[in-house]
PDB file of C-alpha atoms in Angstrom:
ATOM      1  CA  MET A  16      -6.674  20.983  11.720  1.00 58.00           C
ATOM      2  CA  SER A  17      -6.823  18.239   9.080  1.00 88.00           C
ATOM      3  CA  LYS A  18      -3.990  15.729   9.067  1.00 96.00           C
ATOM      4  CA  ILE A  19      -4.315  15.282   5.288  1.00 97.00           C
ATOM      5  CA  ARG A  20      -3.264  18.332   3.289  1.00 96.00           C
ATOM      6  CA  ASN A  21      -4.565  19.071  -0.222  1.00 96.00           C
ATOM      7  CA  ILE A  22      -1.937  20.156  -2.760  1.00 97.00           C
ATOM      8  CA  ALA A  23      -3.428  21.455  -6.020  1.00 97.00           C
ATOM      9  CA  ASP A  24      -1.872  20.590  -9.375  1.00 96.00           C
ATOM     10  CA  PHE A  25       0.609  18.037  -8.021  1.00 93.00           C
ATOM     11  CA  PRO A  26       2.229  16.024  -9.535  1.00 87.00           C
ATOM     12  CA  LYS A  27       0.624  17.506 -12.638  1.00 88.00           C
ATOM     13  CA  PRO A  28      -2.084  20.073 -13.454  1.00 93.00           C
ATOM     14  CA  GLY A  29      -5.604  18.983 -12.542  1.00 92.00           C
ATOM     15  CA  ILE A  30      -4.554  16.584  -9.763  1.00 89.00           C
ATOM     16  CA  LEU A  31      -5.496  17.337  -6.143  1.00 92.00           C
ATOM     17  CA  PHE A  32      -2.756  15.516  -4.219  1.00 94.00           C
ATOM     18  CA  LYS A  33      -3.569  14.155  -0.751  1.00 96.00           C
ATOM     19  CA  ASP A  34      -0.416  14.838   1.299  1.00 96.00           C
ATOM     20  CA  ILE A  35      -0.036  12.563   4.333  1.00 97.00           C
ATOM     21  CA  THR A  36       3.027  14.283   5.811  1.00 97.00           C
ATOM     22  CA  PRO A  37       0.944  16.225   8.393  1.00 97.00           C
ATOM     23  CA  LEU A  38      -0.483  12.871   9.562  1.00 97.00           C
ATOM     24  CA  LEU A  39       3.025  11.428   9.862  1.00 97.00           C
ATOM     25  CA  ALA A  40       4.152  14.529  11.775  1.00 97.00           C
ATOM     26  CA  SER A  41       1.517  13.864  14.429  1.00 97.00           C
ATOM     27  CA  PRO A  42       2.532  10.870  16.585  1.00 97.00           C
ATOM     28  CA  ARG A  43      -1.030  10.539  17.897  1.00 97.00           C
ATOM     29  CA  ALA A  44      -2.646  10.593  14.434  1.00 97.00           C
ATOM     30  CA  PHE A  45      -0.077   8.178  13.007  1.00 98.00           C
ATOM     31  CA  HIS A  46      -0.592   5.797  15.924  1.00 97.00           C
ATOM     32  CA  ILE A  47      -4.386   5.948  15.530  1.00 97.00           C
ATOM     33  CA  VAL A  48      -4.200   5.146  11.805  1.00 97.00           C
ATOM     34  CA  LEU A  49      -1.789   2.245  12.359  1.00 98.00           C
ATOM     35  CA  ASP A  50      -3.929   0.806  15.147  1.00 98.00           C
ATOM     36  CA  ALA A  51      -7.084   1.200  13.034  1.00 98.00           C
ATOM     37  CA  ILE A  52      -5.475  -0.890  10.291  1.00 98.00           C
ATOM     38  CA  ALA A  53      -3.878  -3.459  12.625  1.00 98.00           C
ATOM     39  CA  GLU A  54      -7.084  -4.161  14.562  1.00 97.00           C
ATOM     40  CA  ARG A  55      -8.753  -5.341  11.349  1.00 97.00           C
ATOM     41  CA  PHE A  56      -6.281  -8.234  11.195  1.00 97.00           C
ATOM     42  CA  ILE A  57      -6.290  -9.340  14.839  1.00 93.00           C
ATOM     43  CA  GLY A  58      -6.844 -13.089  14.951  1.00 94.00           C
ATOM     44  CA  GLU A  59      -5.876 -13.585  11.301  1.00 96.00           C
ATOM     45  CA  HIS A  60      -2.735 -15.426  10.268  1.00 97.00           C
ATOM     46  CA  ILE A  61      -0.608 -12.957   8.291  1.00 98.00           C
ATOM     47  CA  ASP A  62       2.860 -14.090   7.193  1.00 98.00           C
ATOM     48  CA  ALA A  63       4.070 -10.944   5.464  1.00 98.00           C
ATOM     49  CA  ILE A  64       3.314  -7.319   4.750  1.00 98.00           C
ATOM     50  CA  VAL A  65       4.338  -6.149   1.289  1.00 98.00           C
ATOM     51  CA  GLY A  66       4.872  -2.386   1.420  1.00 98.00           C
ATOM     52  CA  VAL A  67       4.834  -0.402  -1.806  1.00 98.00           C
ATOM     53  CA  GLU A  68       7.570   2.201  -2.356  1.00 95.00           C
ATOM     54  CA  ALA A  69       7.850   4.652  -0.837  1.00 94.00           C
ATOM     55  CA  ARG A  70       5.108   5.691   1.563  1.00 96.00           C
ATOM     56  CA  GLY A  71       3.896   2.111   1.824  1.00 97.00           C
ATOM     57  CA  PHE A  72       7.162   1.386   3.638  1.00 98.00           C
ATOM     58  CA  ILE A  73       6.184   3.803   6.410  1.00 98.00           C
ATOM     59  CA  PHE A  74       2.855   2.129   7.113  1.00 98.00           C
ATOM     60  CA  GLY A  75       3.934  -1.376   6.092  1.00 98.00           C
ATOM     61  CA  GLY A  76       6.941  -1.655   8.376  1.00 97.00           C
ATOM     62  CA  ALA A  77       5.006  -0.436  11.398  1.00 97.00           C
ATOM     63  CA  LEU A  78       2.066  -2.700  10.578  1.00 98.00           C
ATOM     64  CA  ALA A  79       4.363  -5.732  10.158  1.00 98.00           C
ATOM     65  CA  ALA A  80       5.772  -5.098  13.638  1.00 97.00           C
ATOM     66  CA  ARG A  81       2.254  -4.844  15.116  1.00 97.00           C
ATOM     67  CA  LEU A  82       1.143  -8.079  13.404  1.00 97.00           C
ATOM     68  CA  ASN A  83       4.367 -10.029  14.031  1.00 97.00           C
ATOM     69  CA  ALA A  84       4.780 -10.519  10.283  1.00 98.00           C
ATOM     70  CA  SER A  85       7.761 -10.065   7.989  1.00 98.00           C
ATOM     71  CA  PHE A  86       8.088  -6.875   5.955  1.00 98.00           C
ATOM     72  CA  VAL A  87       8.843  -7.157   2.233  1.00 98.00           C
ATOM     73  CA  PRO A  88       9.498  -4.039   0.148  1.00 98.00           C
ATOM     74  CA  ALA A  89       8.108  -3.701  -3.384  1.00 98.00           C
ATOM     75  CA  ARG A  90      10.444  -1.176  -4.991  1.00 98.00           C
ATOM     76  CA  LYS A  91      11.095   0.814  -8.124  1.00 96.00           C
ATOM     77  CA  PRO A  92      13.598  -0.778 -10.550  1.00 97.00           C
ATOM     78  CA  GLY A  93      17.253  -0.826  -9.613  1.00 96.00           C
ATOM     79  CA  LYS A  94      16.768  -0.217  -5.878  1.00 97.00           C
ATOM     80  CA  LEU A  95      17.120  -3.823  -4.667  1.00 97.00           C
ATOM     81  CA  PRO A  96      20.587  -5.452  -4.734  1.00 97.00           C
ATOM     82  CA  ALA A  97      19.725  -9.119  -5.411  1.00 98.00           C
ATOM     83  CA  ALA A  98      17.818 -10.923  -8.183  1.00 98.00           C
ATOM     84  CA  CYS A  99      14.234  -9.680  -8.476  1.00 98.00           C
ATOM     85  CA  ASP A 100      10.847 -10.540  -9.849  1.00 98.00           C
ATOM     86  CA  GLU A 101       9.292  -7.584 -11.656  1.00 97.00           C
ATOM     87  CA  VAL A 102       5.980  -6.465 -13.045  1.00 98.00           C
ATOM     88  CA  GLN A 103       5.014  -3.517 -15.242  1.00 96.00           C
ATOM     89  CA  TYR A 104       1.733  -1.699 -14.675  1.00 93.00           C
ATOM     90  CA  GLU A 105      -0.146   1.486 -15.529  1.00 82.00           C
ATOM     91  CA  THR A 106      -0.481   4.224 -12.913  1.00 76.00           C
ATOM     92  CA  GLU A 107      -2.731   7.259 -12.923  1.00 65.00           C
ATOM     93  CA  TYR A 108       0.134   9.145 -14.562  1.00 70.00           C
ATOM     94  CA  SER A 109       2.377   6.721 -16.496  1.00 81.00           C
ATOM     95  CA  VAL A 110       3.662   3.171 -16.977  1.00 90.00           C
ATOM     96  CA  ALA A 111       5.789   1.944 -14.083  1.00 94.00           C
ATOM     97  CA  THR A 112       7.629  -1.134 -12.821  1.00 97.00           C
ATOM     98  CA  LEU A 113       7.764  -2.721  -9.364  1.00 98.00           C
ATOM     99  CA  GLU A 114      10.352  -5.232  -8.180  1.00 98.00           C
ATOM    100  CA  MET A 115      10.629  -7.590  -5.244  1.00 98.00           C
ATOM    101  CA  HIS A 116      13.567  -9.781  -4.286  1.00 98.00           C
ATOM    102  CA  LYS A 117      13.122 -13.355  -5.478  1.00 98.00           C
ATOM    103  CA  GLY A 118      12.428 -15.671  -2.551  1.00 97.00           C
ATOM    104  CA  SER A 119      11.027 -12.932  -0.314  1.00 98.00           C
ATOM    105  CA  LEU A 120       7.897 -14.949   0.419  1.00 98.00           C
ATOM    106  CA  ALA A 121       7.397 -18.535   1.474  1.00 97.00           C
ATOM    107  CA  GLU A 122       5.175 -20.690  -0.731  1.00 97.00           C
ATOM    108  CA  GLU A 123       1.519 -20.074   0.203  1.00 98.00           C
ATOM    109  CA  ALA A 124       2.416 -17.065   2.389  1.00 98.00           C
ATOM    110  CA  ARG A 125      -0.608 -15.058   3.507  1.00 98.00           C
ATOM    111  CA  VAL A 126       0.142 -11.456   2.563  1.00 98.00           C
ATOM    112  CA  VAL A 127      -1.347  -8.009   3.109  1.00 98.00           C
ATOM    113  CA  VAL A 128      -0.327  -5.406   0.510  1.00 98.00           C
ATOM    114  CA  VAL A 129       0.047  -1.985   2.146  1.00 98.00           C
ATOM    115  CA  ASP A 130       0.338   1.515   0.721  1.00 98.00           C
ATOM    116  CA  ASP A 131      -0.490   4.990   1.937  1.00 97.00           C
ATOM    117  CA  LEU A 132      -3.223   5.709  -0.601  1.00 96.00           C
ATOM    118  CA  LEU A 133      -5.625   3.779  -2.824  1.00 97.00           C
ATOM    119  CA  ALA A 134      -6.431   5.637  -6.029  1.00 93.00           C
ATOM    120  CA  THR A 135      -7.074   3.502  -9.130  1.00 92.00           C
ATOM    121  CA  GLY A 136      -5.581   0.345  -7.625  1.00 95.00           C
ATOM    122  CA  GLY A 137      -2.950  -0.181 -10.315  1.00 94.00           C
ATOM    123  CA  THR A 138       0.068  -0.118  -8.012  1.00 95.00           C
ATOM    124  CA  ALA A 139      -1.561  -2.393  -5.438  1.00 97.00           C
ATOM    125  CA  LYS A 140      -2.537  -4.847  -8.170  1.00 97.00           C
ATOM    126  CA  ALA A 141       1.049  -4.858  -9.426  1.00 97.00           C
ATOM    127  CA  ALA A 142       2.317  -5.643  -5.924  1.00 98.00           C
ATOM    128  CA  ALA A 143      -0.230  -8.471  -5.722  1.00 98.00           C
ATOM    129  CA  GLU A 144       1.097  -9.868  -8.982  1.00 98.00           C
ATOM    130  CA  LEU A 145       4.586  -9.983  -7.452  1.00 98.00           C
ATOM    131  CA  VAL A 146       3.138 -11.866  -4.464  1.00 98.00           C
ATOM    132  CA  ARG A 147       1.472 -14.384  -6.808  1.00 98.00           C
ATOM    133  CA  LYS A 148       4.713 -14.820  -8.790  1.00 98.00           C
ATOM    134  CA  GLN A 149       6.325 -15.990  -5.554  1.00 98.00           C
ATOM    135  CA  GLY A 150       3.517 -18.409  -4.703  1.00 98.00           C
ATOM    136  CA  GLY A 151       1.890 -16.244  -2.032  1.00 98.00           C
ATOM    137  CA  TYR A 152      -1.727 -15.234  -1.504  1.00 98.00           C
ATOM    138  CA  VAL A 153      -2.922 -11.666  -1.062  1.00 98.00           C
ATOM    139  CA  VAL A 154      -5.510 -11.941   1.704  1.00 98.00           C
ATOM    140  CA  ALA A 155      -6.079  -8.178   1.941  1.00 98.00           C
ATOM    141  CA  TYR A 156      -5.019  -4.718   0.873  1.00 98.00           C
ATOM    142  CA  ALA A 157      -4.656  -1.949   3.462  1.00 98.00           C
ATOM    143  CA  PHE A 158      -4.404   1.810   2.961  1.00 98.00           C
ATOM    144  CA  ALA A 159      -4.372   4.858   5.196  1.00 98.00           C
ATOM    145  CA  VAL A 160      -6.335   6.892   2.619  1.00 97.00           C
ATOM    146  CA  GLU A 161      -8.778   5.852  -0.118  1.00 98.00           C
ATOM    147  CA  LEU A 162     -10.006   8.039  -2.974  1.00 96.00           C
ATOM    148  CA  THR A 163     -13.337   6.274  -3.440  1.00 97.00           C
ATOM    149  CA  PHE A 164     -14.303   8.221  -6.570  1.00 96.00           C
ATOM    150  CA  LEU A 165     -11.445   6.600  -8.539  1.00 94.00           C
ATOM    151  CA  GLY A 166     -12.804   3.053  -8.136  1.00 96.00           C
ATOM    152  CA  GLY A 167      -9.629   1.352  -6.930  1.00 97.00           C
ATOM    153  CA  ARG A 168     -11.492  -0.828  -4.419  1.00 98.00           C
ATOM    154  CA  GLU A 169     -13.615  -2.339  -7.183  1.00 98.00           C
ATOM    155  CA  ARG A 170     -10.495  -3.177  -9.224  1.00 96.00           C
ATOM    156  CA  LEU A 171      -8.989  -5.048  -6.264  1.00 98.00           C
ATOM    157  CA  MET A 172     -12.072  -7.116  -5.464  1.00 96.00           C
ATOM    158  CA  PRO A 173     -12.840  -9.824  -4.490  1.00 97.00           C
ATOM    159  CA  VAL A 174      -9.874  -9.474  -2.108  1.00 98.00           C
ATOM    160  CA  LYS A 175     -10.660  -7.575   1.103  1.00 98.00           C
ATOM    161  CA  VAL A 176      -9.762  -3.861   0.985  1.00 98.00           C
ATOM    162  CA  GLU A 177      -9.263  -1.896   4.212  1.00 98.00           C
ATOM    163  CA  SER A 178      -8.820   1.862   4.460  1.00 98.00           C
ATOM    164  CA  VAL A 179      -9.017   4.307   7.348  1.00 97.00           C
ATOM    165  CA  ILE A 180      -9.784   7.649   5.686  1.00 97.00           C
ATOM    166  CA  GLN A 181     -12.049   7.900   2.645  1.00 97.00           C
ATOM    167  CA  TYR A 182     -12.612  10.806   0.251  1.00 95.00           C
TER     168      TYR A 182
END
């Protein structure tokens, strides 16, 4: 049985959504994916993991614990209680905004941006812009799933892009 479920016409007609909830429901599969990402950063100095709302929190928090790095959430507007940096960006479906608490990253922090899925790369690029606004460096992007046919990896280059499952 596949741990990634296809959902037709979600969130809008013509989209084949890759649902990761079966992967998350399998402790073994989830552990394997997390370890596959973490092992790619063994021996590297990583200060922080920036996880993108909402599924990026699931992978990002667990990855931060494995890499002994801080976890910093990049959230939708109005979800963080203190002063925030923000950036607007285009998604596959709309225009969106991401926010991150000001002062979340130390100057010159080495950061990995984490999300569940890489599609066009717009959301990951927006998170990277928040990292740069705070004086950090994105040393890599990491995803559980990558939709290679949408070209997100190319949009994130020359920064290293890691993914475990590719379609």
